[in-house]
Amino acid sequence: SLAYIKTSLELKVVSLRGGVSRIVVDSGLQDPSLYGGGVDWGPDGFLYLSMVDGIWRVSPDGGEREQVTTLEPDERTHAWPDVLPNGKGALVTVIPRESGDRSRYAIGIVDFATSEITVLFQGVYARYAASGHIVFVQDDGALLGAPFDQDRLEATDAPVAMIDDDVDIVGYGAARMALSQTGTLVYRRAQRVIDRLVWVDRNGAVARGVAPDLAGTLGSPRVSPDGRRLVVDRGTAEGRHLWTKSVEGTDPVRHTFVGQLNWRVKWSPAGDSLYFVSDRVDDGSVFVKPVDGTGVPQRVPLPESRPIFEVIPIDDTTVVIRTDNQAPGNGDILLVRMDADTTVTPLVATQASELTPAVSRDRRWLAYMSDESGTNEVYVRPFPDVGTGVFRVSTNGGTEPVWAHSGRELFYRDGEGDLVAADVVTVPTFRVTRRQVLFSAIGYRSNVFDPQFDLSLDDQRFLMIVRDEPDVASEIIVVLNWFEELKAVMGR
């Protein structure tokens, strides 16, 4: 059987002989792309997986789960579990709450008998070698090994650098390397891939680059209501932070300095403030900050205990929010009015996952993505009277809905990765009159949880994120009989 985690954060198992996948865990998994995660099989036939509150043990047939580890207050995740062959414990990567600095990540060993974690070394992504060693990667990409006694659950000597190469590390400590039981090592050399902002015409041609001084790891580009500025979140060693820049020039301006995640940003309707989601006080809250550089981000007081992962400001006292899809409700879309008395109105709140809410520019229609049919599709409801109708827009999968300024089109990515323009009419009722594939968007950054493109004011160009590939081709390195090298360096 094969166990895997879907982008929608469901743990599934499928037989390698064929057949349909079955859901083992449908909520509570740690998101590997945010704070690390992962799953491994144990010799007992159970699955050991990283969840939002530690490592859990579950049968591949489902049923009750058993918590194996509990996070300490200063810990964010116990990630990338590797269960030992004797079943007495597992190697994990201990990721701190301030997760932006990989030099603070640590290799730990979990004792299944006591649920205690003993920190062994600084590093990420440890794997047990059948030669009697553990292998792991340091934050600089160097591959190290150390002799390890799996019966005593302890390293018996200091680690030694085995390969002074730049092993690729992605996400939160996920090293692209693997070991076979017979001693073959496989790893990928790191490449420095850089994101760039570009304008793309409706026919798919790149019109021109935008803001070359904002290159890096980018997400969620947004054009201001007047079309003169843009905002984007940018990944650094300090976490993800918000930057703005004039479309026509000027130096970029940084707006956030606290927390590891400041992202999923939206302009206020007047274009004078930025609304965004941040983990600076908990896993997900809404903050607002003037874009002129004055003041500091202020938390928007919302009567919702679940983490909030998306926000749309409607006016100064009204926002649409989307709760964490790993919390109860699997991601609900809510309307919050904060005038005389704060009121919360569920807009779309079912057991399906409802993501990426998008309110039309005239504030009359709500688009969103839902997996209620078993596949991610784009739907539209009247806003705010969502109970008066629901209309399916996409027919071949749909994510990342974005409204045209004209209100006559709704753009989204389909299941093939193409950017689609859906022509719509709203009188006497909502109706899709045509769906037109504009161009393949596979080469541009995408995210099922948040649109990774925006529109120019005339709806003729798309602000997108393209990835600059390095000059050299990606290299996968295979080392045969590597266990013999481990034994020679560290003793048999």
CSV table of C-alpha atoms in Angstrom, one decimal:
chain,number,residue,atom,x,y,z
A,1,SER,CA,0.0,0.0,0.0
A,2,LEU,CA,0.9,3.6,-0.5
A,3,ALA,CA,0.1,6.4,2.0
A,4,TYR,CA,0.0,10.0,0.9
A,5,ILE,CA,-1.1,13.4,2.0
A,6,LYS,CA,-3.3,15.4,-0.4
A,7,THR,CA,-3.0,19.2,-0.9
A,8,SER,CA,-6.4,19.4,0.8
A,9,LEU,CA,-4.7,17.8,3.9
A,10,GLU,CA,-6.3,14.4,3.9
A,11,LEU,CA,-4.2,11.3,4.6
A,12,LYS,CA,-5.1,8.6,2.1
A,13,VAL,CA,-4.0,5.0,1.5
A,14,VAL,CA,-4.2,3.1,-1.8
A,15,SER,CA,-3.3,-0.5,-2.6
A,16,LEU,CA,-0.4,-0.8,-5.1
A,17,ARG,CA,-2.4,-3.7,-6.7
A,18,GLY,CA,-5.0,-1.1,-7.7
A,19,GLY,CA,-8.4,0.0,-6.5
A,20,VAL,CA,-9.7,3.3,-5.0
A,21,SER,CA,-8.0,5.4,-2.4
A,22,ARG,CA,-9.5,5.5,1.0
A,23,ILE,CA,-9.4,8.4,3.5
A,24,VAL,CA,-7.7,7.5,6.7
A,25,VAL,CA,-7.5,11.0,8.4
A,26,ASP,CA,-9.5,13.9,7.0
A,27,SER,CA,-8.6,16.7,9.5
A,28,GLY,CA,-6.0,17.9,11.9
A,29,LEU,CA,-2.9,17.1,9.8
A,30,GLN,CA,0.0,19.5,9.9
A,31,ASP,CA,0.4,21.3,6.5
A,32,PRO,CA,3.8,20.3,5.2
A,33,SER,CA,4.0,23.5,3.1
A,34,LEU,CA,3.5,25.7,6.1
A,35,TYR,CA,5.3,24.2,9.1
A,36,GLY,CA,6.5,20.7,8.0
A,37,GLY,CA,4.6,17.5,8.4
A,38,GLY,CA,4.8,14.0,6.9
A,39,VAL,CA,3.9,10.4,7.5
A,40,ASP,CA,5.7,7.1,7.7
A,41,TRP,CA,4.8,3.4,8.1
A,42,GLY,CA,5.8,1.6,11.2
A,43,PRO,CA,6.8,-2.1,11.3
A,44,ASP,CA,3.6,-2.7,13.3
A,45,GLY,CA,1.6,-1.8,10.1
A,46,PHE,CA,0.4,1.5,11.6
A,47,LEU,CA,0.9,5.0,10.2
A,48,TYR,CA,2.7,7.6,12.2
A,49,LEU,CA,1.9,11.1,11.0
A,50,SER,CA,2.6,14.7,11.9
A,51,MET,CA,-0.5,16.6,13.1
A,52,VAL,CA,-1.0,20.1,14.4
A,53,ASP,CA,-0.4,19.0,18.0
A,54,GLY,CA,2.3,16.3,17.6
A,55,ILE,CA,2.9,12.9,16.2
A,56,TRP,CA,-0.1,10.5,16.1
A,57,ARG,CA,-0.5,6.8,15.4
A,58,VAL,CA,-3.4,5.4,13.3
A,59,SER,CA,-4.3,2.2,11.6
A,60,PRO,CA,-4.4,2.4,7.7
A,61,ASP,CA,-7.9,1.1,8.1
A,62,GLY,CA,-8.9,4.2,10.0
A,63,GLY,CA,-10.5,4.1,13.5
A,64,GLU,CA,-9.3,5.7,16.7
A,65,ARG,CA,-6.0,7.6,16.7
A,66,GLU,CA,-3.4,7.6,19.5
A,67,GLN,CA,-1.3,10.6,20.3
A,68,VAL,CA,2.4,9.8,20.5
A,69,THR,CA,4.1,13.1,21.1
A,70,THR,CA,2.9,16.5,22.4
A,71,LEU,CA,4.3,19.8,21.4
A,72,GLU,CA,6.1,22.0,23.9
A,73,PRO,CA,5.1,25.7,24.0
A,74,ASP,CA,8.1,26.8,22.0
A,75,GLU,CA,7.7,24.1,19.4
A,76,ARG,CA,5.8,24.4,16.1
A,77,THR,CA,5.9,20.9,14.7
A,78,HIS,CA,7.3,17.4,15.1
A,79,ALA,CA,7.9,16.8,11.4
A,80,TRP,CA,9.2,14.2,8.9
A,81,PRO,CA,8.8,11.1,11.1
A,82,ASP,CA,11.0,8.1,10.3
A,83,VAL,CA,10.0,5.0,12.3
A,84,LEU,CA,12.9,2.7,13.4
A,85,PRO,CA,12.9,-0.9,12.1
A,86,ASN,CA,12.5,-2.3,15.6
A,87,GLY,CA,9.4,-0.1,16.2
A,88,LYS,CA,10.7,1.3,19.5
A,89,GLY,CA,10.8,4.9,18.3
A,90,ALA,CA,11.1,7.4,15.5
A,91,LEU,CA,13.4,10.1,14.3
A,92,VAL,CA,11.7,13.5,13.9
A,93,THR,CA,12.6,17.0,13.0
A,94,VAL,CA,11.7,19.3,15.9
A,95,ILE,CA,10.7,22.7,14.4
A,96,PRO,CA,10.6,25.7,16.7
A,97,ARG,CA,7.7,28.1,16.8
A,98,GLU,CA,9.9,30.7,15.2
A,99,SER,CA,10.3,28.5,12.2
A,100,GLY,CA,12.0,30.9,9.8
A,101,ASP,CA,15.5,30.0,11.0
A,102,ARG,CA,16.5,26.5,9.9
A,103,SER,CA,19.6,26.6,12.0
A,104,ARG,CA,17.4,26.2,15.1
A,105,TYR,CA,15.8,23.0,13.8
A,106,ALA,CA,16.8,19.8,15.7
A,107,ILE,CA,16.9,16.1,15.1
A,108,GLY,CA,15.0,14.3,17.9
A,109,ILE,CA,14.3,10.6,18.8
A,110,VAL,CA,10.9,9.7,20.1
A,111,ASP,CA,10.7,6.9,22.6
A,112,PHE,CA,7.3,5.3,22.0
A,113,ALA,CA,7.3,3.7,25.5
A,114,THR,CA,7.4,7.2,27.2
A,115,SER,CA,6.4,9.6,24.4
A,116,GLU,CA,9.5,11.6,25.3
A,117,ILE,CA,11.7,13.3,22.7
A,118,THR,CA,15.5,13.5,23.1
A,119,VAL,CA,17.3,16.0,21.0
A,120,LEU,CA,20.3,14.5,19.2
A,121,PHE,CA,21.8,17.1,16.8
A,122,GLN,CA,21.1,20.3,15.0
A,123,GLY,CA,19.7,19.4,11.5
A,124,VAL,CA,16.7,18.4,9.5
A,125,TYR,CA,15.1,15.3,7.9
A,126,ALA,CA,16.9,12.4,9.7
A,127,ARG,CA,16.7,8.9,8.2
A,128,TYR,CA,17.8,5.6,9.8
A,129,ALA,CA,20.3,3.6,7.8
A,130,ALA,CA,20.2,-0.2,8.0
A,131,SER,CA,24.0,-0.1,8.5
A,132,GLY,CA,23.3,1.1,12.1
A,133,HIS,CA,23.6,4.9,11.5
A,134,ILE,CA,21.4,7.9,11.1
A,135,VAL,CA,21.8,10.3,8.2
A,136,PHE,CA,20.5,13.9,8.3
A,137,VAL,CA,21.1,17.2,6.6
A,138,GLN,CA,22.2,20.5,8.2
A,139,ASP,CA,20.7,23.8,7.4
A,140,ASP,CA,23.5,24.6,4.9
A,141,GLY,CA,22.7,21.4,2.9
A,142,ALA,CA,25.6,19.3,4.1
A,143,LEU,CA,24.8,15.6,4.6
A,144,LEU,CA,26.0,14.1,7.9
A,145,GLY,CA,26.0,10.6,9.5
A,146,ALA,CA,26.3,9.3,13.0
A,147,PRO,CA,26.4,5.8,14.5
A,148,PHE,CA,23.1,5.0,16.2
A,149,ASP,CA,21.9,2.3,18.6
A,150,GLN,CA,18.2,1.7,17.8
A,151,ASP,CA,17.8,-0.5,20.9
A,152,ARG,CA,19.0,2.2,23.3
A,153,LEU,CA,17.6,5.0,21.1
A,154,GLU,CA,20.8,7.0,21.2
A,155,ALA,CA,23.7,8.2,19.0
A,156,THR,CA,26.9,6.5,20.1
A,157,ASP,CA,29.3,9.1,18.6
A,158,ALA,CA,29.5,12.5,17.1
A,159,PRO,CA,28.2,13.1,13.6
A,160,VAL,CA,30.6,13.3,10.6
A,161,ALA,CA,30.2,15.1,7.4
A,162,MET,CA,29.7,12.5,4.6
A,163,ILE,CA,28.9,14.6,1.5
A,164,ASP,CA,30.0,18.2,1.4
A,165,ASP,CA,27.4,19.0,-1.2
A,166,ASP,CA,24.3,21.2,-1.3
A,167,VAL,CA,21.4,18.8,-0.7
A,168,ASP,CA,18.2,20.4,-1.7
A,169,ILE,CA,16.0,21.4,1.2
A,170,VAL,CA,12.4,22.6,0.5
A,171,GLY,CA,9.6,23.8,2.6
A,172,TYR,CA,10.2,23.4,6.3
A,173,GLY,CA,13.2,21.1,6.5
A,174,ALA,CA,12.2,18.6,3.8
A,175,ALA,CA,15.5,17.4,2.4
A,176,ARG,CA,15.3,15.8,-1.0
A,177,MET,CA,17.2,12.6,-0.2
A,178,ALA,CA,16.4,9.0,0.5
A,179,LEU,CA,18.1,5.7,1.5
A,180,SER,CA,17.3,2.2,0.4
A,181,GLN,CA,17.5,-0.8,2.7
A,182,THR,CA,20.4,-2.1,0.7
A,183,GLY,CA,22.6,1.0,0.9
A,184,THR,CA,21.7,3.2,-2.1
A,185,LEU,CA,21.7,6.9,-1.4
A,186,VAL,CA,19.7,9.3,-3.7
A,187,TYR,CA,19.7,13.0,-3.3
A,188,ARG,CA,19.0,16.1,-5.4
A,189,ARG,CA,21.5,19.0,-5.6
A,190,ALA,CA,20.0,22.3,-4.5
A,191,GLN,CA,19.1,24.9,-7.1
A,192,ARG,CA,18.4,28.5,-6.5
A,193,VAL,CA,15.0,29.0,-8.1
A,194,ILE,CA,13.8,32.6,-8.1
A,195,ASP,CA,10.3,33.9,-8.4
A,196,ARG,CA,9.6,37.0,-10.5
A,197,LEU,CA,6.5,39.1,-11.1
A,198,VAL,CA,5.4,39.4,-14.7
A,199,TRP,CA,2.4,40.8,-16.7
A,200,VAL,CA,0.9,38.1,-18.9
A,201,ASP,CA,-1.5,39.0,-21.8
A,202,ARG,CA,-4.8,37.2,-22.4
A,203,ASN,CA,-3.1,35.1,-25.1
A,204,GLY,CA,-0.4,33.9,-22.7
A,205,ALA,CA,2.4,36.1,-23.9
A,206,VAL,CA,4.6,37.7,-21.2
A,207,ALA,CA,4.1,41.4,-21.7
A,208,ARG,CA,7.0,42.5,-19.4
A,209,GLY,CA,8.6,41.9,-16.0
A,210,VAL,CA,7.5,43.8,-12.9
A,211,ALA,CA,9.5,44.9,-9.9
A,212,PRO,CA,12.8,43.0,-10.5
A,213,ASP,CA,14.0,44.2,-7.1
A,214,LEU,CA,11.3,42.1,-5.5
A,215,ALA,CA,12.6,38.8,-6.8
A,216,GLY,CA,12.7,35.9,-4.3
A,217,THR,CA,10.1,33.5,-3.0
A,218,LEU,CA,6.9,35.3,-3.7
A,219,GLY,CA,3.2,34.8,-3.1
A,220,SER,CA,-0.3,36.4,-3.5
A,221,PRO,CA,0.4,39.4,-5.7
A,222,ARG,CA,-2.4,42.0,-5.5
A,223,VAL,CA,-2.9,45.2,-7.5
A,224,SER,CA,-4.2,48.2,-5.7
A,225,PRO,CA,-7.7,49.5,-6.5
A,226,ASP,CA,-6.3,52.4,-8.5
A,227,GLY,CA,-3.9,50.1,-10.4
A,228,ARG,CA,-0.8,52.1,-9.4
A,229,ARG,CA,0.7,49.8,-6.8
A,230,LEU,CA,1.1,46.2,-6.0
A,231,VAL,CA,1.7,44.2,-2.8
A,232,VAL,CA,3.2,40.7,-2.5
A,233,ASP,CA,4.4,38.5,0.3
A,234,ARG,CA,8.1,37.6,0.1
A,235,GLY,CA,9.9,34.8,1.8
A,236,THR,CA,13.2,35.5,3.7
A,237,ALA,CA,15.2,33.9,6.4
A,238,GLU,CA,13.0,35.8,8.8
A,239,GLY,CA,9.8,34.4,7.5
A,240,ARG,CA,7.2,35.7,5.0
A,241,HIS,CA,6.6,39.4,5.0
A,242,LEU,CA,4.7,42.0,3.0
A,243,TRP,CA,6.2,44.4,0.5
A,244,THR,CA,4.6,47.1,-1.7
A,245,LYS,CA,5.9,48.8,-4.8
A,246,SER,CA,4.7,51.2,-7.4
A,247,VAL,CA,4.0,49.5,-10.7
A,248,GLU,CA,6.0,52.2,-12.5
A,249,GLY,CA,9.1,52.2,-10.2
A,250,THR,CA,10.3,53.4,-6.8
A,251,ASP,CA,12.0,51.2,-4.3
A,252,PRO,CA,10.0,48.4,-2.6
A,253,VAL,CA,8.7,49.1,0.9
A,254,ARG,CA,8.6,46.4,3.6
A,255,HIS,CA,5.5,46.6,5.9
A,256,THR,CA,5.8,43.7,8.3
A,257,PHE,CA,8.6,42.6,10.6
A,258,VAL,CA,7.0,40.3,13.3
A,259,GLY,CA,5.9,36.7,13.0
A,260,GLN,CA,6.8,33.9,10.6
A,261,LEU,CA,3.8,34.2,8.2
A,262,ASN,CA,2.4,37.5,7.0
A,263,TRP,CA,0.5,36.7,3.9
A,264,ARG,CA,-2.8,36.3,2.0
A,265,VAL,CA,-3.0,40.1,1.8
A,266,LYS,CA,-5.8,42.2,0.4
A,267,TRP,CA,-6.1,45.9,-0.3
A,268,SER,CA,-8.8,47.8,1.5
A,269,PRO,CA,-11.5,49.1,-0.9
A,270,ALA,CA,-10.0,52.6,-0.6
A,271,GLY,CA,-6.5,51.3,-1.3
A,272,ASP,CA,-5.1,53.0,1.9
A,273,SER,CA,-4.6,49.9,4.0
A,274,LEU,CA,-3.5,46.3,3.9
A,275,TYR,CA,-5.5,43.5,5.4
A,276,PHE,CA,-3.6,40.3,5.9
A,277,VAL,CA,-3.3,37.0,7.9
A,278,SER,CA,-0.5,36.6,10.4
A,279,ASP,CA,0.7,34.1,13.0
A,280,ARG,CA,2.4,36.7,15.2
A,281,VAL,CA,0.0,36.0,18.1
A,282,ASP,CA,-1.5,32.6,17.2
A,283,ASP,CA,-1.8,30.3,14.2
A,284,GLY,CA,-3.9,32.7,12.2
A,285,SER,CA,-5.4,36.2,12.9
A,286,VAL,CA,-6.3,39.2,10.8
A,287,PHE,CA,-4.3,42.4,11.0
A,288,VAL,CA,-4.6,45.7,9.2
A,289,LYS,CA,-1.9,48.3,8.5
A,290,PRO,CA,-1.9,51.7,6.7
A,291,VAL,CA,0.0,51.5,3.5
A,292,ASP,CA,1.6,54.9,3.9
A,293,GLY,CA,4.1,53.4,6.4
A,294,THR,CA,2.6,55.1,9.5
A,295,GLY,CA,1.7,53.1,12.6
A,296,VAL,CA,2.0,49.4,13.2
A,297,PRO,CA,-0.3,46.5,12.2
A,298,GLN,CA,-3.4,46.3,14.4
A,299,ARG,CA,-5.2,43.1,15.1
A,300,VAL,CA,-8.8,43.1,13.8
A,301,PRO,CA,-11.0,41.8,16.7
A,302,LEU,CA,-13.0,38.9,15.4
A,303,PRO,CA,-15.2,36.6,17.5
A,304,GLU,CA,-13.9,33.4,16.0
A,305,SER,CA,-11.8,30.9,18.0
A,306,ARG,CA,-10.6,28.9,14.9
A,307,PRO,CA,-7.5,30.1,13.0
A,308,ILE,CA,-8.3,32.5,10.2
A,309,PHE,CA,-6.6,31.8,6.9
A,310,GLU,CA,-8.2,34.3,4.5
A,311,VAL,CA,-9.8,37.8,4.7
A,312,ILE,CA,-11.6,40.1,2.4
A,313,PRO,CA,-12.4,43.6,3.6
A,314,ILE,CA,-15.8,44.8,2.4
A,315,ASP,CA,-15.7,48.2,4.1
A,316,ASP,CA,-14.3,49.7,7.3
A,317,THR,CA,-16.5,47.6,9.6
A,318,THR,CA,-17.2,44.4,7.5
A,319,VAL,CA,-15.0,41.6,6.4
A,320,VAL,CA,-15.4,38.1,4.9
A,321,ILE,CA,-13.1,35.5,6.5
A,322,ARG,CA,-12.3,31.9,5.9
A,323,THR,CA,-11.4,29.6,8.8
A,324,ASP,CA,-8.7,27.0,8.8
A,325,ASN,CA,-9.7,24.0,6.7
A,326,GLN,CA,-8.2,21.7,9.4
A,327,ALA,CA,-10.4,23.1,12.1
A,328,PRO,CA,-14.1,22.0,12.7
A,329,GLY,CA,-16.2,22.7,9.6
A,330,ASN,CA,-13.3,22.0,7.2
A,331,GLY,CA,-13.0,25.6,6.3
A,332,ASP,CA,-16.0,27.9,6.6
A,333,ILE,CA,-16.7,31.2,4.9
A,334,LEU,CA,-18.2,33.8,7.3
A,335,LEU,CA,-19.4,37.4,7.2
A,336,VAL,CA,-18.4,39.5,10.2
A,337,ARG,CA,-19.9,43.0,10.8
A,338,MET,CA,-18.2,45.0,13.5
A,339,ASP,CA,-20.5,48.0,13.9
A,340,ALA,CA,-22.6,48.6,17.0
A,341,ASP,CA,-22.8,44.9,17.9
A,342,THR,CA,-20.4,42.4,16.2
A,343,THR,CA,-22.4,39.8,14.3
A,344,VAL,CA,-21.1,36.7,12.5
A,345,THR,CA,-23.1,35.3,9.6
A,346,PRO,CA,-22.1,31.9,8.1
A,347,LEU,CA,-22.0,32.3,4.3
A,348,VAL,CA,-20.9,28.8,3.2
A,349,ALA,CA,-20.3,26.5,6.1
A,350,THR,CA,-20.6,22.8,5.3
A,351,GLN,CA,-18.6,19.6,6.0
A,352,ALA,CA,-16.9,20.2,2.6
A,353,SER,CA,-13.8,22.3,2.3
A,354,GLU,CA,-14.8,25.9,1.2
A,355,LEU,CA,-11.7,27.9,0.2
A,356,THR,CA,-10.6,31.0,-1.6
A,357,PRO,CA,-13.7,33.3,-1.2
A,358,ALA,CA,-13.8,36.1,-3.8
A,359,VAL,CA,-16.4,38.9,-3.7
A,360,SER,CA,-17.2,40.6,-6.9
A,361,ARG,CA,-16.2,44.3,-7.4
A,362,ASP,CA,-19.8,45.4,-7.1
A,363,ARG,CA,-20.2,43.4,-3.8
A,364,ARG,CA,-23.2,41.4,-5.3
A,365,TRP,CA,-21.6,37.9,-5.8
A,366,LEU,CA,-19.5,35.5,-3.8
A,367,ALA,CA,-17.2,33.1,-5.7
A,368,TYR,CA,-15.4,30.3,-3.9
A,369,MET,CA,-13.9,26.8,-4.3
A,370,SER,CA,-15.5,23.7,-2.8
A,371,ASP,CA,-14.8,20.0,-2.9
A,372,GLU,CA,-18.4,19.0,-2.2
A,373,SER,CA,-18.6,17.0,-5.4
A,374,GLY,CA,-15.4,15.2,-4.6
A,375,THR,CA,-13.4,17.5,-6.9
A,376,ASN,CA,-12.3,21.1,-6.4
A,377,GLU,CA,-14.8,23.3,-8.4
A,378,VAL,CA,-15.6,27.0,-8.5
A,379,TYR,CA,-19.1,28.1,-7.4
A,380,VAL,CA,-20.9,31.4,-7.1
A,381,ARG,CA,-23.7,32.5,-4.7
A,382,PRO,CA,-25.5,35.9,-4.4
A,383,PHE,CA,-23.9,38.1,-1.7
A,384,PRO,CA,-24.7,38.5,1.0
A,385,ASP,CA,-28.0,36.6,0.6
A,386,VAL,CA,-26.1,33.3,-0.2
A,387,GLY,CA,-29.2,31.2,0.5
A,388,THR,CA,-31.0,32.3,-2.6
A,389,GLY,CA,-29.0,30.3,-5.0
A,390,VAL,CA,-25.8,28.4,-5.8
A,391,PHE,CA,-24.3,28.1,-9.3
A,392,ARG,CA,-21.4,25.9,-10.4
A,393,VAL,CA,-19.0,27.8,-12.7
A,394,SER,CA,-16.2,25.3,-13.5
A,395,THR,CA,-16.8,21.9,-15.2
A,396,ASN,CA,-13.3,20.3,-15.3
A,397,GLY,CA,-12.0,21.2,-11.9
A,398,GLY,CA,-11.6,24.8,-10.7
A,399,THR,CA,-9.4,26.7,-8.2
A,400,GLU,CA,-8.3,30.3,-7.5
A,401,PRO,CA,-11.4,32.3,-8.6
A,402,VAL,CA,-10.7,36.0,-9.4
A,403,TRP,CA,-13.4,38.4,-10.5
A,404,ALA,CA,-12.9,40.8,-13.4
A,405,HIS,CA,-13.3,44.5,-12.7
A,406,SER,CA,-16.1,44.6,-15.2
A,407,GLY,CA,-18.1,41.9,-13.3
A,408,ARG,CA,-18.8,40.1,-16.6
A,409,GLU,CA,-16.0,37.5,-16.2
A,410,LEU,CA,-14.7,35.2,-13.6
A,411,PHE,CA,-11.2,33.8,-14.0
A,412,TYR,CA,-10.0,30.5,-12.5
A,413,ARG,CA,-7.5,27.7,-13.1
A,414,ASP,CA,-9.1,24.4,-14.3
A,415,GLY,CA,-8.1,20.9,-13.5
A,416,GLU,CA,-5.6,20.9,-16.4
A,417,GLY,CA,-3.7,23.9,-15.1
A,418,ASP,CA,-5.1,26.3,-17.7
A,419,LEU,CA,-6.3,29.8,-17.0
A,420,VAL,CA,-10.0,30.0,-17.9
A,421,ALA,CA,-12.3,33.0,-18.4
A,422,ALA,CA,-15.9,32.3,-17.7
A,423,ASP,CA,-18.3,34.9,-19.3
A,424,VAL,CA,-21.2,35.5,-16.9
A,425,VAL,CA,-24.5,37.4,-16.9
A,426,THR,CA,-26.3,38.2,-13.7
A,427,VAL,CA,-29.7,39.4,-14.9
A,428,PRO,CA,-32.4,38.0,-14.5
A,429,THR,CA,-30.3,35.4,-12.8
A,430,PHE,CA,-26.7,34.3,-12.7
A,431,ARG,CA,-25.6,32.3,-15.7
A,432,VAL,CA,-22.3,31.2,-17.4
A,433,THR,CA,-22.6,31.9,-21.1
A,434,ARG,CA,-19.1,30.8,-22.2
A,435,ARG,CA,-15.9,29.2,-20.8
A,436,GLN,CA,-12.7,30.0,-22.7
A,437,VAL,CA,-9.3,28.6,-22.0
A,438,LEU,CA,-6.9,31.6,-22.3
A,439,PHE,CA,-3.5,29.9,-21.8
A,440,SER,CA,-1.7,27.2,-19.9
A,441,ALA,CA,-0.8,28.5,-16.5
A,442,ILE,CA,1.3,25.5,-15.4
A,443,GLY,CA,4.5,27.5,-15.6
A,444,TYR,CA,3.2,30.0,-13.1
A,445,ARG,CA,3.0,29.7,-9.3
A,446,SER,CA,-0.4,28.4,-8.1
A,447,ASN,CA,-1.9,27.7,-4.7
A,448,VAL,CA,-5.2,26.0,-4.0
A,449,PHE,CA,-5.6,28.1,-0.8
A,450,ASP,CA,-5.1,31.5,-2.2
A,451,PRO,CA,-5.1,33.0,-5.8
A,452,GLN,CA,-1.6,33.6,-7.1
A,453,PHE,CA,-2.5,36.1,-9.7
A,454,ASP,CA,-4.4,39.4,-10.1
A,455,LEU,CA,-5.7,41.6,-12.9
A,456,SER,CA,-4.9,45.0,-14.4
A,457,LEU,CA,-7.7,47.6,-14.2
A,458,ASP,CA,-8.7,46.9,-17.8
A,459,ASP,CA,-8.9,43.1,-17.2
A,460,GLN,CA,-6.5,42.5,-20.2
A,461,ARG,CA,-3.4,41.5,-18.3
A,462,PHE,CA,-2.6,39.2,-15.4
A,463,LEU,CA,-0.1,39.8,-12.7
A,464,MET,CA,1.5,36.4,-12.2
A,465,ILE,CA,4.5,34.7,-10.6
A,466,VAL,CA,7.0,32.9,-12.9
A,467,ARG,CA,9.9,30.9,-11.6
A,468,ASP,CA,13.3,31.5,-13.1
A,469,GLU,CA,15.0,28.2,-13.5
A,470,PRO,CA,18.8,28.1,-12.9
A,471,ASP,CA,21.2,27.8,-15.8
A,472,VAL,CA,22.2,24.2,-14.9
A,473,ALA,CA,19.9,21.3,-15.2
A,474,SER,CA,18.6,19.7,-12.0
A,475,GLU,CA,20.9,16.8,-10.9
A,476,ILE,CA,19.8,13.7,-9.1
A,477,ILE,CA,22.8,12.0,-7.6
A,478,VAL,CA,22.8,8.2,-7.0
A,479,VAL,CA,25.5,6.6,-4.8
A,480,LEU,CA,25.7,2.8,-4.8
A,481,ASN,CA,26.9,0.8,-1.8
A,482,TRP,CA,26.9,3.9,0.3
A,483,PHE,CA,26.7,2.0,3.6
A,484,GLU,CA,30.2,0.7,3.0
A,485,GLU,CA,31.4,4.4,3.1
A,486,LEU,CA,29.4,5.0,6.3
A,487,LYS,CA,31.1,2.0,7.9
A,488,ALA,CA,34.6,3.0,6.7
A,489,VAL,CA,34.3,6.5,8.0
A,490,MET,CA,32.7,5.8,11.3
A,491,GLY,CA,33.6,2.2,12.1
A,492,ARG,CA,31.8,-1.0,11.4
